[in-house]
Amino acid sequence: MQRAVSVVARLGFRLQAFPPALCRPLSCAQEVLRRTPLYDFHLAHGGKMVAFAGWSLPVQYRDSHTDSHLHTRQHCSLFDVSHMLQTKILGSDRVKLMESLVVGDIAELGPNQGTLSLFTNEAGGILDDLIVTNTSEGHLYVVSNAGCWEKDLALMQDNVRELQNQGRDVGLEVLDNALLALQGPTAAQVLQAGVADDLRKLPFMTSAVMEVFGVSGCRVTRCGYTGEDGVEISVPVAGAVHLATALLKNPEVKLAGLAARDSLRLEAGLCLYGNDIDEHTTPVEGSLSWTLGKRRRAAMDFPGAKVIVPQLKGKVQRRRVGLMCEGAPMRAHSPILNMEGTKIGTVTSGCPSPSLKKNVAMGYVPCEYSRPGTMLLVELPSGPCF
């Protein structure tokens, strides 16, 4: 069955949710899964736990996925993202270390300013996406994806050792903190009741350490992956349940799980590593050229620069685009066809949009088909779609 779709955008922002292949119901036969500090808290609040990237996490709670999604759009929701890898890069050569791995201009970040960046390989492929913050405490605070935990950590540790062997001053520390994300248009209003700092002075992609609802030593970063305003709070493990409980006392706040996280990020056109970008995708193909720092482009001193920088001025064969249609939903791996019926690309992520009441997706097509408004076809299974 073929479904007519329209290219709605050339996409270009972040980030992440859960690959379906990595998310499955729990069973006693499966491997031992890691638990976040909020595991018992999730069970007590009706969380339906699933396996994701080696962790046991809630896919949803008592509310339906659609209700949870729409609540985030209209109010705010609390997500447990403690499975994410949090690291500190220490030492006077910390920027040199990070710029040997990512495409961004880390040296230009002001105190407590952060940026989305990408780990790349020498072939120009994306190894992972991550957020790097230049803290005023004299270290870089890095958050990267749980699905790439071992790979990212090994990459950073190997390069730390290499620089240390050259006599450089650099070190790495894995943070044991929990990580909570409060996302939605009323998130700042909710959080303001529990902090002394004026959150109006904490713009997007900036960070500050503060006491939050009585829990000291929390790093609050104005960022997220839902397309809404919000914060991510790195909180000492001992205070995680207290903080989550305090936030839930506000009727604006409800718990949300992996299902809402995925549909929210897809509505907002945000990438999912492993589906929409991977080590065989360059930043230019993935519509993430904006992550390349201007100075870094000129210096061509990041991994894969000899492949990536020429693509900025030339023509790549394919681009990541957003798609929209009515009727049956588009799903990952569905073939994308031109109007003559020739396969030209593949859907990488897709789902019904609770907010738009249409089906949204993203995928890769040749550049000549990437203009917004272009009509295409997507081949759907002939049987029921689930």
mmCIF file of C-alpha atoms in Angstrom:
data_model
loop_
_atom_site.group_PDB
_atom_site.id
_atom_site.type_symbol
_atom_site.label_atom_id
_atom_site.label_comp_id
_atom_site.label_asym_id
_atom_site.label_seq_id
_atom_site.Cartn_x
_atom_site.Cartn_y
_atom_site.Cartn_z
ATOM 1 C CA MET A 1 0.000 0.000 0.000
ATOM 2 C CA GLN A 2 1.295 3.460 -0.904
ATOM 3 C CA ARG A 3 0.492 6.651 0.957
ATOM 4 C CA ALA A 4 1.012 10.184 -0.393
ATOM 5 C CA VAL A 5 3.160 12.310 1.904
ATOM 6 C CA SER A 6 4.517 15.825 1.862
ATOM 7 C CA VAL A 7 7.973 17.052 2.809
ATOM 8 C CA VAL A 8 7.307 19.595 5.567
ATOM 9 C CA ALA A 9 10.815 20.661 6.523
ATOM 10 C CA ARG A 10 14.523 20.232 6.146
ATOM 11 C CA LEU A 11 15.202 19.221 9.689
ATOM 12 C CA GLY A 12 18.031 20.494 11.807
ATOM 13 C CA PHE A 13 17.881 20.035 15.560
ATOM 14 C CA ARG A 14 18.427 17.426 18.150
ATOM 15 C CA LEU A 15 18.013 14.629 19.739
ATOM 16 C CA GLN A 16 17.113 11.568 21.226
ATOM 17 C CA ALA A 17 14.611 9.133 22.494
ATOM 18 C CA PHE A 18 14.529 5.388 22.341
ATOM 19 C CA PRO A 19 15.275 3.045 19.412
ATOM 20 C CA PRO A 20 12.411 0.532 19.186
ATOM 21 C CA ALA A 21 14.938 -2.287 18.878
ATOM 22 C CA LEU A 22 16.363 -1.308 22.256
ATOM 23 C CA CYS A 23 13.022 -0.995 24.017
ATOM 24 C CA ARG A 24 11.084 -4.130 24.898
ATOM 25 C CA PRO A 25 8.867 -5.496 27.698
ATOM 26 C CA LEU A 26 10.666 -6.989 30.654
ATOM 27 C CA SER A 27 10.820 -10.728 31.207
ATOM 28 C CA CYS A 28 12.550 -12.928 33.729
ATOM 29 C CA ALA A 29 14.665 -14.470 30.967
ATOM 30 C CA GLN A 30 16.344 -11.203 30.086
ATOM 31 C CA GLU A 31 19.691 -9.980 31.308
ATOM 32 C CA VAL A 32 19.983 -8.091 34.570
ATOM 33 C CA LEU A 33 19.063 -4.488 33.858
ATOM 34 C CA ARG A 34 20.469 -1.402 35.510
ATOM 35 C CA ARG A 35 18.053 0.657 37.581
ATOM 36 C CA THR A 36 17.962 4.394 38.068
ATOM 37 C CA PRO A 37 17.634 5.843 41.602
ATOM 38 C CA LEU A 38 13.927 6.369 40.808
ATOM 39 C CA TYR A 39 13.127 2.720 39.956
ATOM 40 C CA ASP A 40 10.938 2.069 43.040
ATOM 41 C CA PHE A 41 9.415 5.538 42.643
ATOM 42 C CA HIS A 42 8.301 4.613 39.105
ATOM 43 C CA LEU A 43 6.698 1.369 40.273
ATOM 44 C CA ALA A 44 4.890 3.164 43.086
ATOM 45 C CA HIS A 45 3.407 5.590 40.550
ATOM 46 C CA GLY A 46 2.221 2.922 38.127
ATOM 47 C CA GLY A 47 5.154 3.006 35.748
ATOM 48 C CA LYS A 48 5.141 0.257 33.107
ATOM 49 C CA MET A 49 8.787 -0.749 32.974
ATOM 50 C CA VAL A 50 10.612 -1.826 29.815
ATOM 51 C CA ALA A 51 14.186 -2.649 28.899
ATOM 52 C CA PHE A 52 16.027 0.159 27.179
ATOM 53 C CA ALA A 53 19.768 0.180 26.407
ATOM 54 C CA GLY A 54 20.482 -2.063 29.373
ATOM 55 C CA TRP A 55 18.264 -0.107 31.783
ATOM 56 C CA SER A 56 14.811 -0.666 33.245
ATOM 57 C CA LEU A 57 12.788 2.484 32.482
ATOM 58 C CA PRO A 58 9.106 3.479 32.388
ATOM 59 C CA VAL A 59 7.548 3.530 28.937
ATOM 60 C CA GLN A 60 4.377 5.134 30.333
ATOM 61 C CA TYR A 61 2.369 5.480 33.552
ATOM 62 C CA ARG A 62 -1.343 5.201 34.305
ATOM 63 C CA ASP A 63 -2.228 7.899 31.775
ATOM 64 C CA SER A 64 -2.344 6.939 28.125
ATOM 65 C CA HIS A 65 0.583 7.818 25.880
ATOM 66 C CA THR A 66 -1.545 10.428 24.095
ATOM 67 C CA ASP A 67 -2.656 12.075 27.346
ATOM 68 C CA SER A 68 0.941 12.176 28.576
ATOM 69 C CA HIS A 69 2.152 13.680 25.299
ATOM 70 C CA LEU A 70 -0.522 16.396 25.269
ATOM 71 C CA HIS A 71 0.009 17.197 28.947
ATOM 72 C CA THR A 72 3.654 17.941 28.150
ATOM 73 C CA ARG A 73 2.610 20.277 25.349
ATOM 74 C CA GLN A 74 0.047 22.100 27.491
ATOM 75 C CA HIS A 75 1.559 21.978 30.997
ATOM 76 C CA CYS A 76 4.743 20.103 31.931
ATOM 77 C CA SER A 77 5.948 16.570 32.522
ATOM 78 C CA LEU A 78 8.749 14.973 34.502
ATOM 79 C CA PHE A 79 11.017 12.452 32.757
ATOM 80 C CA ASP A 80 13.663 10.262 34.380
ATOM 81 C CA VAL A 81 16.715 10.412 32.090
ATOM 82 C CA SER A 82 19.203 9.156 34.671
ATOM 83 C CA HIS A 83 20.370 6.490 32.226
ATOM 84 C CA MET A 84 22.201 9.162 30.219
ATOM 85 C CA LEU A 85 25.990 9.246 30.531
ATOM 86 C CA GLN A 86 27.136 12.275 32.548
ATOM 87 C CA THR A 87 30.846 13.069 32.661
ATOM 88 C CA LYS A 88 33.181 15.808 33.822
ATOM 89 C CA ILE A 89 36.228 16.704 31.703
ATOM 90 C CA LEU A 90 38.844 18.229 33.997
ATOM 91 C CA GLY A 91 42.194 20.002 33.661
ATOM 92 C CA SER A 92 43.624 22.970 31.776
ATOM 93 C CA ASP A 93 43.610 20.969 28.510
ATOM 94 C CA ARG A 94 39.941 19.949 28.776
ATOM 95 C CA VAL A 95 38.919 22.033 25.753
ATOM 96 C CA LYS A 96 41.741 20.563 23.671
ATOM 97 C CA LEU A 97 40.517 17.084 24.584
ATOM 98 C CA MET A 98 36.905 17.782 23.676
ATOM 99 C CA GLU A 99 37.735 19.582 20.435
ATOM 100 C CA SER A 100 39.774 16.554 19.346
ATOM 101 C CA LEU A 101 36.515 14.576 19.387
ATOM 102 C CA VAL A 102 33.637 16.902 18.423
ATOM 103 C CA VAL A 103 32.727 19.332 15.640
ATOM 104 C CA GLY A 104 31.718 22.268 17.867
ATOM 105 C CA ASP A 105 33.645 25.337 18.984
ATOM 106 C CA ILE A 106 34.009 24.514 22.667
ATOM 107 C CA ALA A 107 36.627 27.206 23.262
ATOM 108 C CA GLU A 108 34.135 29.971 22.472
ATOM 109 C CA LEU A 109 31.584 28.881 25.095
ATOM 110 C CA GLY A 110 31.116 31.400 27.873
ATOM 111 C CA PRO A 111 30.858 30.461 31.555
ATOM 112 C CA ASN A 112 27.968 28.012 32.077
ATOM 113 C CA GLN A 113 27.097 28.071 28.370
ATOM 114 C CA GLY A 114 26.421 24.808 26.563
ATOM 115 C CA THR A 115 26.060 23.556 23.017
ATOM 116 C CA LEU A 116 24.825 20.508 21.176
ATOM 117 C CA SER A 117 27.714 18.839 19.403
ATOM 118 C CA LEU A 118 28.599 15.604 17.646
ATOM 119 C CA PHE A 119 31.286 12.985 18.066
ATOM 120 C CA THR A 120 32.488 12.195 14.529
ATOM 121 C CA ASN A 121 34.846 9.656 12.978
ATOM 122 C CA GLU A 122 37.473 10.166 10.277
ATOM 123 C CA ALA A 123 34.963 9.157 7.595
ATOM 124 C CA GLY A 124 32.698 12.032 8.669
ATOM 125 C CA GLY A 125 30.116 9.772 10.314
ATOM 126 C CA ILE A 126 28.314 10.694 13.532
ATOM 127 C CA LEU A 127 29.297 8.522 16.502
ATOM 128 C CA ASP A 128 26.839 10.203 18.863
ATOM 129 C CA ASP A 129 25.227 13.534 19.718
ATOM 130 C CA LEU A 130 25.925 15.170 23.067
ATOM 131 C CA ILE A 131 25.650 18.403 25.038
ATOM 132 C CA VAL A 132 28.847 20.059 26.265
ATOM 133 C CA THR A 133 28.657 22.781 28.926
ATOM 134 C CA ASN A 134 31.575 24.990 29.960
ATOM 135 C CA THR A 135 30.937 25.282 33.683
ATOM 136 C CA SER A 136 32.114 28.160 35.847
ATOM 137 C CA GLU A 137 33.533 25.535 38.233
ATOM 138 C CA GLY A 138 36.429 24.841 35.874
ATOM 139 C CA HIS A 139 35.321 21.676 34.068
ATOM 140 C CA LEU A 140 33.273 20.627 31.060
ATOM 141 C CA TYR A 141 29.978 18.914 31.851
ATOM 142 C CA VAL A 142 29.061 16.411 29.133
ATOM 143 C CA VAL A 143 25.782 14.519 28.664
ATOM 144 C CA SER A 144 25.564 11.830 25.977
ATOM 145 C CA ASN A 145 23.258 8.977 25.037
ATOM 146 C CA ALA A 146 22.679 5.847 27.096
ATOM 147 C CA GLY A 147 22.694 3.655 23.994
ATOM 148 C CA CYS A 148 26.267 4.809 23.292
ATOM 149 C CA TRP A 149 27.468 4.720 26.929
ATOM 150 C CA GLU A 150 30.326 2.235 26.503
ATOM 151 C CA LYS A 151 31.387 3.596 23.114
ATOM 152 C CA ASP A 152 31.381 7.234 24.214
ATOM 153 C CA LEU A 153 33.167 6.543 27.480
ATOM 154 C CA ALA A 154 35.868 4.470 25.769
ATOM 155 C CA LEU A 155 36.342 7.188 23.138
ATOM 156 C CA MET A 156 36.830 9.894 25.746
ATOM 157 C CA GLN A 157 39.003 7.758 28.039
ATOM 158 C CA ASP A 158 41.295 6.690 25.187
ATOM 159 C CA ASN A 159 41.858 10.286 24.155
ATOM 160 C CA VAL A 160 42.389 11.364 27.773
ATOM 161 C CA ARG A 161 45.137 8.753 28.117
ATOM 162 C CA GLU A 162 46.686 9.832 24.812
ATOM 163 C CA LEU A 163 46.879 13.452 25.918
ATOM 164 C CA GLN A 164 48.127 12.496 29.380
ATOM 165 C CA ASN A 165 50.928 10.519 27.737
ATOM 166 C CA GLN A 166 51.871 13.749 25.944
ATOM 167 C CA GLY A 167 52.108 15.506 29.303
ATOM 168 C CA ARG A 168 48.782 17.303 28.958
ATOM 169 C CA ASP A 169 46.656 18.280 31.959
ATOM 170 C CA VAL A 170 43.331 16.500 31.417
ATOM 171 C CA GLY A 171 41.148 14.010 33.282
ATOM 172 C CA LEU A 172 37.694 12.429 33.168
ATOM 173 C CA GLU A 173 35.191 11.650 35.897
ATOM 174 C CA VAL A 174 31.897 9.789 35.457
ATOM 175 C CA LEU A 175 29.128 11.433 37.472
ATOM 176 C CA ASP A 176 26.864 9.186 39.534
ATOM 177 C CA ASN A 177 24.060 11.778 39.670
ATOM 178 C CA ALA A 178 20.465 11.162 38.710
ATOM 179 C CA LEU A 179 19.141 13.279 35.823
ATOM 180 C CA LEU A 180 15.567 14.595 35.738
ATOM 181 C CA ALA A 181 13.995 16.488 32.840
ATOM 182 C CA LEU A 182 11.084 18.847 33.475
ATOM 183 C CA GLN A 183 9.593 19.704 30.087
ATOM 184 C CA GLY A 184 6.687 21.885 29.014
ATOM 185 C CA PRO A 185 5.516 25.503 28.778
ATOM 186 C CA THR A 186 4.993 25.817 32.547
ATOM 187 C CA ALA A 187 8.263 24.091 33.541
ATOM 188 C CA ALA A 188 10.075 27.293 34.543
ATOM 189 C CA GLN A 189 7.088 28.498 36.563
ATOM 190 C CA VAL A 190 6.947 25.180 38.437
ATOM 191 C CA LEU A 191 10.685 25.087 39.102
ATOM 192 C CA GLN A 192 10.848 28.744 40.182
ATOM 193 C CA ALA A 193 8.840 27.904 43.290
ATOM 194 C CA GLY A 194 11.687 25.685 44.488
ATOM 195 C CA VAL A 195 14.779 27.780 43.715
ATOM 196 C CA ALA A 196 16.152 31.114 44.873
ATOM 197 C CA ASP A 197 17.770 31.914 41.512
ATOM 198 C CA ASP A 198 15.790 33.940 38.973
ATOM 199 C CA LEU A 199 15.187 31.492 36.118
ATOM 200 C CA ARG A 200 14.558 34.405 33.748
ATOM 201 C CA LYS A 201 18.340 34.831 33.897
ATOM 202 C CA LEU A 202 18.865 31.221 32.777
ATOM 203 C CA PRO A 203 18.311 31.303 28.999
ATOM 204 C CA PHE A 204 18.302 28.331 26.643
ATOM 205 C CA MET A 205 21.477 26.201 26.758
ATOM 206 C CA THR A 206 22.840 27.798 29.915
ATOM 207 C CA SER A 207 23.417 26.097 33.236
ATOM 208 C CA ALA A 208 23.800 26.911 36.942
ATOM 209 C CA VAL A 209 24.346 25.029 40.178
ATOM 210 C CA MET A 210 21.653 25.743 42.752
ATOM 211 C CA GLU A 211 19.534 24.299 45.543
ATOM 212 C CA VAL A 212 16.282 22.887 44.165
ATOM 213 C CA PHE A 213 13.389 22.199 46.562
ATOM 214 C CA GLY A 214 15.865 21.776 49.386
ATOM 215 C CA VAL A 215 18.325 19.558 47.490
ATOM 216 C CA SER A 216 21.703 21.264 47.269
ATOM 217 C CA GLY A 217 24.306 20.769 44.553
ATOM 218 C CA CYS A 218 21.884 20.447 41.627
ATOM 219 C CA ARG A 219 23.011 21.522 38.155
ATOM 220 C CA VAL A 220 20.040 23.013 36.290
ATOM 221 C CA THR A 221 20.440 23.310 32.502
ATOM 222 C CA ARG A 222 17.815 25.026 30.354
ATOM 223 C CA CYS A 223 17.460 22.479 27.575
ATOM 224 C CA GLY A 224 15.433 19.475 26.482
ATOM 225 C CA TYR A 225 14.304 17.301 23.602
ATOM 226 C CA THR A 226 10.533 17.866 23.373
ATOM 227 C CA GLY A 227 10.288 21.131 21.458
ATOM 228 C CA GLU A 228 9.105 22.833 24.660
ATOM 229 C CA ASP A 229 10.749 25.002 27.290
ATOM 230 C CA GLY A 230 12.260 23.021 30.114
ATOM 231 C CA VAL A 231 15.259 22.025 32.168
ATOM 232 C CA GLU A 232 17.415 19.012 32.879
ATOM 233 C CA ILE A 233 18.427 18.721 36.541
ATOM 234 C CA SER A 234 21.519 16.741 37.497
ATOM 235 C CA VAL A 235 20.809 15.852 41.108
ATOM 236 C CA PRO A 236 22.798 13.918 43.719
ATOM 237 C CA VAL A 237 21.374 10.399 43.996
ATOM 238 C CA ALA A 238 20.371 10.836 47.641
ATOM 239 C CA GLY A 239 18.058 13.722 46.708
ATOM 240 C CA ALA A 240 16.510 12.331 43.529
ATOM 241 C CA VAL A 241 13.316 10.876 44.969
ATOM 242 C CA HIS A 242 12.794 13.905 47.226
ATOM 243 C CA LEU A 243 13.096 16.245 44.245
ATOM 244 C CA ALA A 244 10.785 14.193 42.027
ATOM 245 C CA THR A 245 8.205 14.009 44.827
ATOM 246 C CA ALA A 246 8.395 17.761 45.415
ATOM 247 C CA LEU A 247 7.875 18.518 41.716
ATOM 248 C CA LEU A 248 4.883 16.169 41.490
ATOM 249 C CA LYS A 249 3.112 18.050 44.286
ATOM 250 C CA ASN A 250 2.386 20.773 41.727
ATOM 251 C CA PRO A 251 -0.754 19.791 39.739
ATOM 252 C CA GLU A 252 0.908 21.155 36.601
ATOM 253 C CA VAL A 253 3.360 18.231 36.693
ATOM 254 C CA LYS A 254 2.746 14.635 35.632
ATOM 255 C CA LEU A 255 5.179 11.797 35.056
ATOM 256 C CA ALA A 256 5.979 10.838 31.458
ATOM 257 C CA GLY A 257 7.868 7.911 29.989
ATOM 258 C CA LEU A 258 9.732 6.768 26.916
ATOM 259 C CA ALA A 259 6.665 6.591 24.659
ATOM 260 C CA ALA A 260 5.814 10.279 25.090
ATOM 261 C CA ARG A 261 9.475 11.168 24.898
ATOM 262 C CA ASP A 262 9.704 9.604 21.438
ATOM 263 C CA SER A 263 6.550 11.139 19.943
ATOM 264 C CA LEU A 264 7.393 14.570 21.383
ATOM 265 C CA ARG A 265 10.890 14.619 19.909
ATOM 266 C CA LEU A 266 9.614 13.386 16.546
ATOM 267 C CA GLU A 267 6.924 16.097 16.385
ATOM 268 C CA ALA A 268 9.694 18.621 17.037
ATOM 269 C CA GLY A 269 11.950 17.131 14.339
ATOM 270 C CA LEU A 270 14.626 16.072 16.817
ATOM 271 C CA CYS A 271 17.060 13.292 15.919
ATOM 272 C CA LEU A 272 17.184 9.854 17.475
ATOM 273 C CA TYR A 273 20.697 8.448 17.402
ATOM 274 C CA GLY A 274 20.789 4.995 15.855
ATOM 275 C CA ASN A 275 17.710 5.661 13.711
ATOM 276 C CA ASP A 276 17.929 9.142 12.195
ATOM 277 C CA ILE A 277 21.699 9.627 12.472
ATOM 278 C CA ASP A 278 24.523 7.125 12.847
ATOM 279 C CA GLU A 279 28.173 6.514 11.994
ATOM 280 C CA HIS A 280 27.257 6.269 8.306
ATOM 281 C CA THR A 281 25.574 9.697 8.303
ATOM 282 C CA THR A 282 27.485 12.979 8.094
ATOM 283 C CA PRO A 283 26.284 16.146 9.853
ATOM 284 C CA VAL A 284 25.475 17.704 6.469
ATOM 285 C CA GLU A 285 23.374 14.747 5.355
ATOM 286 C CA GLY A 286 21.638 14.766 8.725
ATOM 287 C CA SER A 287 20.784 18.491 8.404
ATOM 288 C CA LEU A 288 23.004 19.223 11.406
ATOM 289 C CA SER A 289 25.524 21.497 9.695
ATOM 290 C CA TRP A 290 24.736 24.215 12.238
ATOM 291 C CA THR A 291 26.578 22.194 14.898
ATOM 292 C CA LEU A 292 29.870 22.833 13.074
ATOM 293 C CA GLY A 293 31.686 25.744 14.709
ATOM 294 C CA LYS A 294 32.774 28.500 12.290
ATOM 295 C CA ARG A 295 36.344 28.426 13.557
ATOM 296 C CA ARG A 296 36.403 24.638 13.389
ATOM 297 C CA ARG A 297 35.211 24.690 9.762
ATOM 298 C CA ALA A 298 38.029 27.046 8.815
ATOM 299 C CA ALA A 299 40.671 25.098 10.733
ATOM 300 C CA MET A 300 39.326 21.702 9.577
ATOM 301 C CA ASP A 301 40.707 20.255 12.796
ATOM 302 C CA PHE A 302 37.935 17.885 13.887
ATOM 303 C CA PRO A 303 37.522 14.186 12.996
ATOM 304 C CA GLY A 304 36.126 13.772 9.495
ATOM 305 C CA ALA A 305 36.628 17.424 8.528
ATOM 306 C CA LYS A 306 38.123 16.489 5.130
ATOM 307 C CA VAL A 307 34.842 14.766 4.293
ATOM 308 C CA ILE A 308 32.365 17.060 6.045
ATOM 309 C CA VAL A 309 33.621 20.567 5.190
ATOM 310 C CA PRO A 310 33.571 20.063 1.388
ATOM 311 C CA GLN A 311 29.972 18.878 1.698
ATOM 312 C CA LEU A 312 29.007 22.297 3.070
ATOM 313 C CA LYS A 313 29.866 23.917 -0.248
ATOM 314 C CA GLY A 314 29.105 21.024 -2.539
ATOM 315 C CA LYS A 315 26.088 18.784 -3.006
ATOM 316 C CA VAL A 316 25.428 15.760 -0.852
ATOM 317 C CA GLN A 317 23.445 12.891 -2.291
ATOM 318 C CA ARG A 318 20.783 12.822 0.414
ATOM 319 C CA ARG A 319 19.220 14.929 3.162
ATOM 320 C CA ARG A 320 17.158 14.259 6.261
ATOM 321 C CA VAL A 321 13.642 15.686 5.885
ATOM 322 C CA GLY A 322 10.385 15.803 7.815
ATOM 323 C CA LEU A 323 7.302 14.108 6.350
ATOM 324 C CA MET A 324 3.592 14.388 7.091
ATOM 325 C CA CYS A 325 0.558 12.430 5.922
ATOM 326 C CA GLU A 326 -2.967 11.410 6.906
ATOM 327 C CA GLY A 327 -4.272 7.857 7.187
ATOM 328 C CA ALA A 328 -2.028 4.973 8.225
ATOM 329 C CA PRO A 329 1.142 5.990 10.108
ATOM 330 C CA MET A 330 4.599 5.855 8.557
ATOM 331 C CA ARG A 331 7.090 3.632 10.352
ATOM 332 C CA ALA A 332 10.854 3.227 10.387
ATOM 333 C CA HIS A 333 12.290 1.328 7.403
ATOM 334 C CA SER A 334 9.289 2.091 5.152
ATOM 335 C CA PRO A 335 10.472 2.849 1.580
ATOM 336 C CA ILE A 336 10.042 6.418 0.303
ATOM 337 C CA LEU A 337 9.099 6.649 -3.401
ATOM 338 C CA ASN A 338 8.829 9.465 -5.886
ATOM 339 C CA MET A 339 5.455 10.068 -7.550
ATOM 340 C CA GLU A 340 6.469 7.713 -10.367
ATOM 341 C CA GLY A 341 6.836 4.878 -7.859
ATOM 342 C CA THR A 342 10.640 4.606 -7.821
ATOM 343 C CA LYS A 343 12.234 4.065 -4.419
ATOM 344 C CA ILE A 344 14.368 7.077 -3.489
ATOM 345 C CA GLY A 345 14.795 6.811 0.278
ATOM 346 C CA THR A 346 13.756 5.332 3.607
ATOM 347 C CA VAL A 347 11.774 6.456 6.637
ATOM 348 C CA THR A 348 13.969 6.456 9.759
ATOM 349 C CA SER A 349 11.355 7.346 12.413
ATOM 350 C CA GLY A 350 7.599 7.728 12.273
ATOM 351 C CA CYS A 351 4.490 7.847 14.475
ATOM 352 C CA PRO A 352 1.038 9.417 14.775
ATOM 353 C CA SER A 353 1.244 12.991 16.071
ATOM 354 C CA PRO A 354 -1.105 13.549 19.039
ATOM 355 C CA SER A 355 -0.782 17.328 18.675
ATOM 356 C CA LEU A 356 -1.235 17.609 14.908
ATOM 357 C CA LYS A 357 -3.706 14.735 14.507
ATOM 358 C CA LYS A 358 -1.670 13.622 11.508
ATOM 359 C CA ASN A 359 1.203 11.212 11.003
ATOM 360 C CA VAL A 360 4.737 12.567 11.149
ATOM 361 C CA ALA A 361 8.024 10.996 10.177
ATOM 362 C CA MET A 362 11.541 11.754 9.107
ATOM 363 C CA GLY A 363 13.772 10.056 6.600
ATOM 364 C CA TYR A 364 16.387 10.514 3.899
ATOM 365 C CA VAL A 365 15.748 11.492 0.290
ATOM 366 C CA PRO A 366 17.949 12.803 -2.554
ATOM 367 C CA CYS A 367 18.527 16.554 -2.352
ATOM 368 C CA GLU A 368 16.291 17.277 -5.333
ATOM 369 C CA TYR A 369 13.324 15.891 -3.352
ATOM 370 C CA SER A 370 14.068 17.731 -0.111
ATOM 371 C CA ARG A 371 12.295 21.023 -0.800
ATOM 372 C CA PRO A 372 9.361 21.680 1.599
ATOM 373 C CA GLY A 373 6.056 20.993 -0.127
ATOM 374 C CA THR A 374 7.404 18.205 -2.334
ATOM 375 C CA MET A 375 4.887 15.365 -2.709
ATOM 376 C CA LEU A 376 6.214 11.835 -2.295
ATOM 377 C CA LEU A 377 4.893 8.341 -1.636
ATOM 378 C CA VAL A 378 5.627 6.045 1.289
ATOM 379 C CA GLU A 379 5.110 2.312 0.925
ATOM 380 C CA LEU A 380 3.243 0.940 3.944
ATOM 381 C CA PRO A 381 2.588 -2.659 4.996
ATOM 382 C CA SER A 382 -0.605 -4.076 3.496
ATOM 383 C CA GLY A 383 -1.679 -5.448 6.880
ATOM 384 C CA PRO A 384 -2.568 -3.610 10.092
ATOM 385 C CA CYS A 385 -0.047 -1.089 11.440
ATOM 386 C CA PHE A 386 0.741 -1.216 15.152
#
